[in-house]
XYZ file of C-alpha atoms in Angstrom:
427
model
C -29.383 153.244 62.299
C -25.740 154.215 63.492
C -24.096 156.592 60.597
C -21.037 154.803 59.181
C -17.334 155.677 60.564
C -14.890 157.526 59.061
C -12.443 158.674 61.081
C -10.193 156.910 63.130
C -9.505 157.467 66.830
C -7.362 160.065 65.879
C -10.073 162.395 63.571
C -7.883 161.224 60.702
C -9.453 159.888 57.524
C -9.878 155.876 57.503
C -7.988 153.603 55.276
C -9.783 151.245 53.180
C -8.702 148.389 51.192
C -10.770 147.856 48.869
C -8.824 145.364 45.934
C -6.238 143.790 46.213
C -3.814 141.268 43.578
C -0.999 139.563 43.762
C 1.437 136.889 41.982
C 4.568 134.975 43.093
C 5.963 131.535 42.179
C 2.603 129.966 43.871
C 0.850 131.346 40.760
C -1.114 133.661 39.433
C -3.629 135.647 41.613
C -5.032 135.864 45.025
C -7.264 132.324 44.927
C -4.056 129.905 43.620
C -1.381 132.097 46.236
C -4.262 130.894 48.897
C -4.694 127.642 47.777
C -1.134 126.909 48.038
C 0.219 128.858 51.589
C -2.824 127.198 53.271
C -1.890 123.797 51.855
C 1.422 124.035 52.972
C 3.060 123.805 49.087
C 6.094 125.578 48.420
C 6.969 127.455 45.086
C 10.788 127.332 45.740
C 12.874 125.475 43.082
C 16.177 124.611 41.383
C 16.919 127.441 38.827
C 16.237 127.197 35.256
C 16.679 131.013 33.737
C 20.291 130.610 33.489
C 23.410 128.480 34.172
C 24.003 127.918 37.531
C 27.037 125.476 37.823
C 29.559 127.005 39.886
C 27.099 129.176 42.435
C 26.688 128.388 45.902
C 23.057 128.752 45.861
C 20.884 127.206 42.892
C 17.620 127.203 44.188
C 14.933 129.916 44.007
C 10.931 131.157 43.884
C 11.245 132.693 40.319
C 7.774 133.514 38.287
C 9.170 131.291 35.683
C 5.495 130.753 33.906
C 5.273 135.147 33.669
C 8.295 133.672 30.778
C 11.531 134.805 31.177
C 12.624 135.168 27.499
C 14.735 138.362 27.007
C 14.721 138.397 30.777
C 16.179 141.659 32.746
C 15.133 142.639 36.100
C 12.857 145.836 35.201
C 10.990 143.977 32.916
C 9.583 141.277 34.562
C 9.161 143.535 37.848
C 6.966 145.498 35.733
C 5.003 142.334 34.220
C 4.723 141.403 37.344
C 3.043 144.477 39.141
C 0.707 145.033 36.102
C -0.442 141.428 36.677
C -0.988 142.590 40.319
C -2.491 145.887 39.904
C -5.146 144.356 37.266
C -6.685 141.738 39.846
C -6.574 144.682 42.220
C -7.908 147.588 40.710
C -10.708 145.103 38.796
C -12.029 143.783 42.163
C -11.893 147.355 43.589
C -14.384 148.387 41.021
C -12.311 151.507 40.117
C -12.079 152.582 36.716
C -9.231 150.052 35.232
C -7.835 153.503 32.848
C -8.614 156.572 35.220
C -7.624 155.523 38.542
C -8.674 158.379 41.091
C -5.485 158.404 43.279
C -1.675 158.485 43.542
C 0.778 155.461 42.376
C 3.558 154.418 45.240
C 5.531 151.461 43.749
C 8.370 149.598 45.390
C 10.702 148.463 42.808
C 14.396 146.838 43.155
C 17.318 149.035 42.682
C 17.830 149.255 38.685
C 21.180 148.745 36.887
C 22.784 147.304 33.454
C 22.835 143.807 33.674
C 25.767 141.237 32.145
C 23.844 140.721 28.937
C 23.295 144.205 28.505
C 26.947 144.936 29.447
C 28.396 141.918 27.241
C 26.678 143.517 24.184
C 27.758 146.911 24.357
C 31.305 145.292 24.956
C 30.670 143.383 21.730
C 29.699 146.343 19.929
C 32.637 148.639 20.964
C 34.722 146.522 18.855
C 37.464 145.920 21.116
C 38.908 141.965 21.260
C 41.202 142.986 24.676
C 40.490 144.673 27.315
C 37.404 146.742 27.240
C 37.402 150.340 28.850
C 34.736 152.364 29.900
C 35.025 155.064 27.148
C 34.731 152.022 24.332
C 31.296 151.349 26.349
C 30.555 154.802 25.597
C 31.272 154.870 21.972
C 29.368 151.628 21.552
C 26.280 153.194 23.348
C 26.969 156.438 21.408
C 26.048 155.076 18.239
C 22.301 154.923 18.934
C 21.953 150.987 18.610
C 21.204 150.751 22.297
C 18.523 153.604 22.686
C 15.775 151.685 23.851
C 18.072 150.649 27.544
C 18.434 154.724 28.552
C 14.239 154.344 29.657
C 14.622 150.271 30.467
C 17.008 151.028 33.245
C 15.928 154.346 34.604
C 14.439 153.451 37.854
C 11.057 155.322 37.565
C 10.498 153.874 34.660
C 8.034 150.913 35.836
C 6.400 153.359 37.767
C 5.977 155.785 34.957
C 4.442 152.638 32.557
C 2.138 151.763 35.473
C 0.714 155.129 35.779
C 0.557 155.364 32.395
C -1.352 152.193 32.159
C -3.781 152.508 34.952
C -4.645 156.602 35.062
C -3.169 157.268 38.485
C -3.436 161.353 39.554
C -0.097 163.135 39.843
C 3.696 162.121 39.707
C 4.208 158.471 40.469
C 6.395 157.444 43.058
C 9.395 154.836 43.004
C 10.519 154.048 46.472
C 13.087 151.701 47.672
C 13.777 150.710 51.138
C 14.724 147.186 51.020
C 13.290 144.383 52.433
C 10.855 146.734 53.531
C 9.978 148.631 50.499
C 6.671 146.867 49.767
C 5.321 147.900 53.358
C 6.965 151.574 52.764
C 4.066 151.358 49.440
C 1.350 151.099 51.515
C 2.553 153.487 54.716
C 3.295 156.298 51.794
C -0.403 155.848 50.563
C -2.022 155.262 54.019
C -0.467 158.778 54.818
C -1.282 160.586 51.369
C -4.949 159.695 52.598
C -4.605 160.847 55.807
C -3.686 164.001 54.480
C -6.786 164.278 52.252
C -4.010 164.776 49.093
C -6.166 161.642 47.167
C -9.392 159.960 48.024
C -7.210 156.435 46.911
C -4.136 155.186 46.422
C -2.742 152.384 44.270
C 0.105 150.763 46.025
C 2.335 148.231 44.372
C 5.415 146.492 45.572
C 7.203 144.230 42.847
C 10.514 142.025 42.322
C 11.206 140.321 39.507
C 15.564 140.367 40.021
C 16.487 136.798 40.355
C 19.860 136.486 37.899
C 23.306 135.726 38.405
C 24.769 138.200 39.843
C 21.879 138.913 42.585
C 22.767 135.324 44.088
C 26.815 136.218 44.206
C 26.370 139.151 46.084
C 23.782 137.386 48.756
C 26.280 134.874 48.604
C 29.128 136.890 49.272
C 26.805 138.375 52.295
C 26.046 134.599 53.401
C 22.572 135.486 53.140
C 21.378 132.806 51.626
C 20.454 129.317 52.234
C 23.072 126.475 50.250
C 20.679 123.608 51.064
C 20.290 123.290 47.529
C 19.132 119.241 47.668
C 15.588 119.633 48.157
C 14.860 123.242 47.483
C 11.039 122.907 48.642
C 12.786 122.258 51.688
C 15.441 124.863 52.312
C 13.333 127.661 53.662
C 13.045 127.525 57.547
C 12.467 130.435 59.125
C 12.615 130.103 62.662
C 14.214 126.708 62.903
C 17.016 125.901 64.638
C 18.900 124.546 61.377
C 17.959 127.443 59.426
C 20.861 128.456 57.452
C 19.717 131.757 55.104
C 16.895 132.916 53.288
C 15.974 132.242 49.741
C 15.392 134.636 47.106
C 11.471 134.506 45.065
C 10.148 137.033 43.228
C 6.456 138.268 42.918
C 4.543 141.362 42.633
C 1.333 142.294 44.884
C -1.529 145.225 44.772
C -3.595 147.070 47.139
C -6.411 150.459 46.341
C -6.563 152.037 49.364
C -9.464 154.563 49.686
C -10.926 156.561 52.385
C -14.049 154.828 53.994
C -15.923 157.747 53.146
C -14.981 157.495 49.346
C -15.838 153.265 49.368
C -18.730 153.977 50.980
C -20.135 157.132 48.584
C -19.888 154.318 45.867
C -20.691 151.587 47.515
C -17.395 149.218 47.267
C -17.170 146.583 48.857
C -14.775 147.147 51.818
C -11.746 144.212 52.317
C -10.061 145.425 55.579
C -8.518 148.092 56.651
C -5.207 149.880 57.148
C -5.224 150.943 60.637
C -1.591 151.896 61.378
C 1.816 152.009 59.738
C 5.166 152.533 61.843
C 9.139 152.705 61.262
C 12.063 153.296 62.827
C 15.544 153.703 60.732
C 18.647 151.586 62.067
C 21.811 153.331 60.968
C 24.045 150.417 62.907
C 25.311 148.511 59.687
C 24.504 148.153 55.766
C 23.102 144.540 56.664
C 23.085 143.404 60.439
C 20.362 145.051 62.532
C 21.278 146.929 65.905
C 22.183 144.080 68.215
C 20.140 145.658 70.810
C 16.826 145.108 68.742
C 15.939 148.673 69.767
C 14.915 149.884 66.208
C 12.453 147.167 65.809
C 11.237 147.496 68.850
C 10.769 150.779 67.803
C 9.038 150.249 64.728
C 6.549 147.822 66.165
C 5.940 150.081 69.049
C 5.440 152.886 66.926
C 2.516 151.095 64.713
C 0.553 150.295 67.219
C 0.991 153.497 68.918
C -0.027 155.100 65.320
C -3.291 152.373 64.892
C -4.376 153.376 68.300
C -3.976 149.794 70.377
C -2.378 147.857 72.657
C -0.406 144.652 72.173
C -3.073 142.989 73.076
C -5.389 143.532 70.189
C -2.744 141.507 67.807
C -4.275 138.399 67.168
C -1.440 137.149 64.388
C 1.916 138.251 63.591
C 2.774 137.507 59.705
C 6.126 137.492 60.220
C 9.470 138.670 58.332
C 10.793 135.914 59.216
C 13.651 135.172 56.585
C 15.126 132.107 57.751
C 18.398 133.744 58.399
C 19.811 132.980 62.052
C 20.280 136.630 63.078
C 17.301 137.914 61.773
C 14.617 135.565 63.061
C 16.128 135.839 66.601
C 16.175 139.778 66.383
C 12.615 139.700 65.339
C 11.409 136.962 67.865
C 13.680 138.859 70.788
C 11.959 142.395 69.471
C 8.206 141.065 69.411
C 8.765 139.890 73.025
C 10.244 142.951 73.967
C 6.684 144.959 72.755
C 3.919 142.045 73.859
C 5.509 140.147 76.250
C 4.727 136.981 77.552
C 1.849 136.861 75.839
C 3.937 136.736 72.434
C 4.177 132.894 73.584
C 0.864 132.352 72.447
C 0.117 134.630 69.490
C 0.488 132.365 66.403
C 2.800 133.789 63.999
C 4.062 132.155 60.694
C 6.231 133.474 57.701
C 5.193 132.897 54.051
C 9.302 133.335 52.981
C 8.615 129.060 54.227
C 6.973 128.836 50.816
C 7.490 131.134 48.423
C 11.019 132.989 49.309
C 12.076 136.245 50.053
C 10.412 138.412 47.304
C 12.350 141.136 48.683
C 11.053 144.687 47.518
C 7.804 142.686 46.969
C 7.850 141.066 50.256
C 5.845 143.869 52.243
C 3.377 144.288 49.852
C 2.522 140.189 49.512
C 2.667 139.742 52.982
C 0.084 142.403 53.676
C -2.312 140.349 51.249
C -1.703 137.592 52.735
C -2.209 138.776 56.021
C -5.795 140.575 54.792
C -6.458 136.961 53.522
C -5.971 135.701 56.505
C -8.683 138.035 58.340
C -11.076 137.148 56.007
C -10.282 133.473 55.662
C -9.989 133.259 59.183
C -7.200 130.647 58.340
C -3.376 131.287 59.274
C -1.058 129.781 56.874
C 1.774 127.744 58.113
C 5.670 127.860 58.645
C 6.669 125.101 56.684
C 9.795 123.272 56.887
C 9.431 123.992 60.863
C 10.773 120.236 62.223
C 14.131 121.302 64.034
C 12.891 124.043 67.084
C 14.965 126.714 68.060
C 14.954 127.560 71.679
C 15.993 130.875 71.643
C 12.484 131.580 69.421
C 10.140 130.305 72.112
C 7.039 131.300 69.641
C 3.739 129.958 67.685
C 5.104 129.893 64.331
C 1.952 127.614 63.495
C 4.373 124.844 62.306
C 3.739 122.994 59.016
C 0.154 123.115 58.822
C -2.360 125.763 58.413
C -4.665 126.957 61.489
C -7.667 127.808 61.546
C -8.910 131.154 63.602
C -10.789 134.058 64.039
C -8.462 136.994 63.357
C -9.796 140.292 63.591
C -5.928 142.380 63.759
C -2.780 141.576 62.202
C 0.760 142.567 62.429
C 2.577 142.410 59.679
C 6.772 143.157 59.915
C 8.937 143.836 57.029
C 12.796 144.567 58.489
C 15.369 145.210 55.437
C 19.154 145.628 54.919
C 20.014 148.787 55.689
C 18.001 149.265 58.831
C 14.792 150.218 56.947
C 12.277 148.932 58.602
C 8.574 149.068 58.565
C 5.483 147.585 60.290
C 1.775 147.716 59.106
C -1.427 147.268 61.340
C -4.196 145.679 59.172
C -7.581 145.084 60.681
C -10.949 143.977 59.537
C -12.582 146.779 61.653
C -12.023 150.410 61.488
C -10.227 150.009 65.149
């Protein structure tokens, strides 16, 4: 009987995935987000957390049945990956309290929000204008106490390890629309190195409010078809007009084979290369020559050890804004070639929005799903083709396939942008 592998091509130390969770406005866990993005159902909706007379966009994929009393961003982002990390460390078959690894969490840049800020401008006192030193004397009086750990931005990651036992100091990371993939390449490498024999990796987003729609607004980022929000996500399409904000949280344990297989877990997939490339062009647009993401794709394959060829499905970034989808459709030609004609790719943003720091981590479930499914969700909303994107965005309907390699892109603002390699074999 052939021993089992545990290096890759390389002599470095396989990546397993061994659980995995995950939760956006689909529902709750990895069975309802399947039901729903092979069904073709979309979670996007008109807004009910707060007020939104007066915005240009209304519509959104918030976790609205997580409950959004007392809402503020770092709480529900931390609801949210706990939800996550329980489905994934519970099918991994880890201990659920002494986790044997490091924690890498992606988690949305953390500030004082307007209810926060309208209190302490209460409390100062003041019935004009309201300066920055009365904020201070109104937070000086200890009444507000609890907010110093709410908004420090390791503090969901410090709760988490807390929570689930993880080895070591826990790392917040943000990079964007990217930052969910950035998770997973920052544990695939800390077993590579042999620093951990696992790795809980967590992206999470729960930052849909007011004043995160103004300033995508003021970006014209997002999409203003408001009418029929199920409707208004359409990545690739010709009419596309913006992408639309969701929120969600997803898990993965990643272990070495060797460590799975000592304890005999049940092995999901596996992380077979992670690339990036940084694109210092502009705060938001990406380098009109496509060059870093042709970069970044290049450079996972190059790091999983295969050709373009072995890509049997591309889950796509796919955001539904004009620039983007064309810049990732031009750069995925560039790498493949003409045989990117064929290769189905699709974009779950179609159904349940752009979960943003999430969005790399959910898409890389979804995209293990999809191995082991051996069912490609669809692009919904796909009626209007754009001929510039000369693809298989497997329009409307879900596909079914034998998919043994998947390429999964997450490109943020900023020029951060990351690509993961997931297989079902070692590679």
């Amino acid at each position: 009987m052939a021993q089992p592998r545990f290096t890759d091509r390389f002599g470095r130390p396989l990546v397993a995935v061994t659980g995995m969770g995950v939760i956006t406005s689909l529902g709750e866990g990895k069975a309802a987000n399947w039901a729903a993005l092979t069904a073709g159902r979309s979670g996007i909706h008109r807004i009910t957390r707060f007020p939104v007379e007066g915005l240009r966009t209304t519509i959104a994929g918030t976790v609205d049945f997580e409950g959004a009393e007392d809402f503020c961003a770092p709480k529900l982002s931390e609801r949210l990956a706990t939800t996550a990390a329980t489905e994934a460390v519970a099918q991994s078959g880890l201990p659920a309290g002494d986790f044997p690894g490091a924690l890498f969490v992606a988690v949305p840049p953390v500030e004082i929000e307007w209810p926060q800020r309208r209190a302490l401008a209460e409390a100062s006192g003041q019935a004009g204008d309201v300066t920055y030193a009365d904020l201070l004397a109104a937070a000086e009086t200890g009444a507000f106490a609890e907010w110093h750990d709410l908004f420090l931005f390791g503090t969901v990651a410090d709760h988490l390890a807390e929570r689930f036992g993880t080895k070591g100091s826990p790392i917040s990371l943000s990079t964007a629309c990217s930052s969910g993939a950035t998770a997973i390449q920052l544990g695939v490498e800390a077993i590579r190195r042999g620093e951990a024999p696992a790795a809980l990796c967590i992206g999470t987003d729960g930052s849909v409010h007011a004043e995160a729609l103004i300033r995508f607004s003021l970006l014209s980022a997002l999409s203003t078809q408001n009418a029929v929000p199920e409707e208004a996500a359409k990545p690739f399409s010709k009419n596309r007009d913006g992408f639309v904000m969701g929120e969600g949280a997803a898990a993965l344990v990643l272990e070495s084979a060797e460590h799975a297989h000592a304890r005999g877990a049940e092995i999901l997939g596996y992380v077979i290369g992670a690339g990036e490339k940084g694109d210092g062009f502009h705060r938001t647009r990406s380098s009109p020559d496509g060059a870093p993401i042709v970069a970044a794709i290049a450079a996972a394959l190059e790091d999983a050890g295969i050709g373009p060829e072995a890509i049997d499905y591309v889950n796509a970034h796919g955001t539904g804004t004009p620039e983007n989808d064309k810049m990732e459709a031009m750069g995925l030609m560039a790498v493949v070639g003409e045989r990117m004609r064929s290769v189905p790719i699709s974009s779950n943003k179609s159904m349940i929005g752009h979960t943003l720091t999430a969005a790399g981590a959910v898409e890389a479930v979804v995209s293990l799903m999809t191995i082991r499914e051996g069912v490609i969700p669809p692009t919904i909303n796909y009626h209007v083709p754009d001929p510039a994107i000369p693809l298989d965005v497997v329009p409307n309907v879900a596909r079914e396939a034998k998919v043994g390699c998947v390429l999964s892109n997450s490109f943020g603002f900023g020029g951060q942008n990351t690509c993961l390699v997931l297989s079902a074999e070692p590679g």
